[in-house]
């Protein structure tokens, strides 16, 4: 029996840095996700350090206050509203031998915030979900939730995502890529390529930023007259643009989660047509709270097939931790993969946690499984 005066300390809880916000146009969605994660994380099992990244890239110490990370009167939250100081900065370690996080303010002595054992990066879009933050964490030697550098980059870039899927024999829809140099140097030729694409596959087409999510910057274009405005909107988010053909059918989503014995697929969800919106856009997802149907009304054979394809996409892109895979089930009865999301939203209305809830994995257990999977992995080549 240990002595009452023993100097041995009980093992400390793993410390989780929840990093959110960021420089992308999906900043507010990341804040919403962080609020949901902070509400659900088991405080008896983990210590938590919330770190927000402002839209100009400053890493800020923020209040651990999930209630302020929500939509209020249709207004979206931001890290600037949550930061404890307008000038203070959080600095992650750059030495793999140290996981000490430091807080600095102008004219003040730097303050040590303690070590971080694992990072939960709930950033969406460029400068966070695209491999950039993952590369920083690899250099720092700090484990993190979710996909590594390569998978994050592939999952963010719709062009190369489709190229990878095609190389693995996965079904993708018709698409055309307009690169920045093409649109800037010869827009007439770029327009002609879109017209030829539409002549082959039909109007309308969808014009999207190649490296954005949350339906940001997407336009449904019915004819050539709407192309200029759609290109400008997409290029507001990304200079590289992807044009996709309309696929007639049902939108089906499926979650993939890493278990101890490998990735498993959730029950799928169906995204019904949104009557108040032209398609499942940002407003439908986050402002007007369009509801998906979980589980999707599919046959047992269709459910098994979409689950198989979701895991195949996860493996093809070398993903880790989690993925939400989005499909179309065409009128001909074929599944076509639209895209994967390596850090899907975790807001209260997000489909990924809803699909796993229906699959028997509660929200707190989902967060715990992701953190435990990250803690089992090392950084570096694996």
PDB file of C-alpha atoms in Angstrom, residues 155 161 165 170-171 250-257 264-271 298 305-315 317 319 322-329 335-345 351-352 355-356:
ATOM      1  CA  UNK A 155      -8.783  15.893 -49.750  1.00  0.00           C
ATOM      2  CA  UNK A 161      -8.782  14.137 -55.343  1.00  0.00           C
ATOM      3  CA  UNK A 165      -9.880   8.271 -57.125  1.00  0.00           C
ATOM      4  CA  UNK A 170     -13.407   4.716 -58.131  1.00  0.00           C
ATOM      5  CA  UNK A 171     -16.284   6.296 -60.079  1.00  0.00           C
ATOM      6  CA  UNK A 250     -29.852  11.479 -54.888  1.00  0.00           C
ATOM      7  CA  UNK A 251     -27.109  12.965 -52.687  1.00  0.00           C
ATOM      8  CA  UNK A 252     -25.803  10.339 -50.272  1.00  0.00           C
ATOM      9  CA  UNK A 253     -23.163  10.827 -47.558  1.00  0.00           C
ATOM     10  CA  UNK A 254     -21.253   8.226 -45.538  1.00  0.00           C
ATOM     11  CA  UNK A 255     -18.871   8.614 -42.605  1.00  0.00           C
ATOM     12  CA  UNK A 256     -15.633   6.692 -42.103  1.00  0.00           C
ATOM     13  CA  UNK A 257     -14.019   6.388 -38.675  1.00  0.00           C
ATOM     14  CA  UNK A 264     -15.306   1.369 -40.598  1.00  0.00           C
ATOM     15  CA  UNK A 265     -18.217   3.036 -42.376  1.00  0.00           C
ATOM     16  CA  UNK A 266     -21.298   4.526 -40.744  1.00  0.00           C
ATOM     17  CA  UNK A 267     -24.857   4.168 -41.876  1.00  0.00           C
ATOM     18  CA  UNK A 268     -25.292   6.562 -44.812  1.00  0.00           C
ATOM     19  CA  UNK A 269     -27.408   9.712 -44.949  1.00  0.00           C
ATOM     20  CA  UNK A 270     -29.599  11.156 -47.674  1.00  0.00           C
ATOM     21  CA  UNK A 271     -29.627  14.897 -48.394  1.00  0.00           C
ATOM     22  CA  UNK A 298     -31.471   2.676 -49.409  1.00  0.00           C
ATOM     23  CA  UNK A 305     -21.974  -0.570 -51.720  1.00  0.00           C
ATOM     24  CA  UNK A 306     -21.751   3.039 -50.546  1.00  0.00           C
ATOM     25  CA  UNK A 307     -20.031   1.897 -47.351  1.00  0.00           C
ATOM     26  CA  UNK A 308     -17.535  -0.095 -49.419  1.00  0.00           C
ATOM     27  CA  UNK A 309     -16.830   2.884 -51.660  1.00  0.00           C
ATOM     28  CA  UNK A 310     -16.452   5.250 -48.688  1.00  0.00           C
ATOM     29  CA  UNK A 311     -13.776   3.024 -47.124  1.00  0.00           C
ATOM     30  CA  UNK A 312     -12.116   2.589 -50.525  1.00  0.00           C
ATOM     31  CA  UNK A 313     -11.923   6.387 -50.893  1.00  0.00           C
ATOM     32  CA  UNK A 314     -10.501   6.673 -47.367  1.00  0.00           C
ATOM     33  CA  UNK A 315      -7.794   4.156 -48.232  1.00  0.00           C
ATOM     34  CA  UNK A 317      -6.247   8.982 -50.312  1.00  0.00           C
ATOM     35  CA  UNK A 319      -6.574   9.077 -44.864  1.00  0.00           C
ATOM     36  CA  UNK A 322     -12.019  10.258 -40.172  1.00  0.00           C
ATOM     37  CA  UNK A 323     -13.596  11.163 -43.485  1.00  0.00           C
ATOM     38  CA  UNK A 324     -17.032  12.103 -44.730  1.00  0.00           C
ATOM     39  CA  UNK A 325     -17.509  10.790 -48.256  1.00  0.00           C
ATOM     40  CA  UNK A 326     -20.148  12.424 -50.465  1.00  0.00           C
ATOM     41  CA  UNK A 327     -21.788  10.566 -53.335  1.00  0.00           C
ATOM     42  CA  UNK A 328     -24.498  10.798 -55.940  1.00  0.00           C
ATOM     43  CA  UNK A 329     -26.707   7.769 -56.461  1.00  0.00           C
ATOM     44  CA  UNK A 335     -22.829   5.523 -57.068  1.00  0.00           C
ATOM     45  CA  UNK A 336     -20.495   8.326 -58.125  1.00  0.00           C
ATOM     46  CA  UNK A 337     -18.155   9.849 -55.557  1.00  0.00           C
ATOM     47  CA  UNK A 338     -18.327  13.624 -55.499  1.00  0.00           C
ATOM     48  CA  UNK A 339     -15.691  14.385 -52.848  1.00  0.00           C
ATOM     49  CA  UNK A 340     -14.296  13.529 -49.434  1.00  0.00           C
ATOM     50  CA  UNK A 341     -13.941  15.860 -46.473  1.00  0.00           C
ATOM     51  CA  UNK A 342     -11.014  15.019 -44.180  1.00  0.00           C
ATOM     52  CA  UNK A 343     -12.274  17.318 -41.408  1.00  0.00           C
ATOM     53  CA  UNK A 344     -16.062  17.439 -41.735  1.00  0.00           C
ATOM     54  CA  UNK A 345     -18.133  19.798 -39.647  1.00  0.00           C
ATOM     55  CA  UNK A 351     -24.093  15.029 -40.906  1.00  0.00           C
ATOM     56  CA  UNK A 352     -20.900  13.252 -39.825  1.00  0.00           C
ATOM     57  CA  UNK A 355     -24.442   9.348 -39.044  1.00  0.00           C
ATOM     58  CA  UNK A 356     -22.234   7.918 -36.315  1.00  0.00           C
TER      59      UNK A 356
END
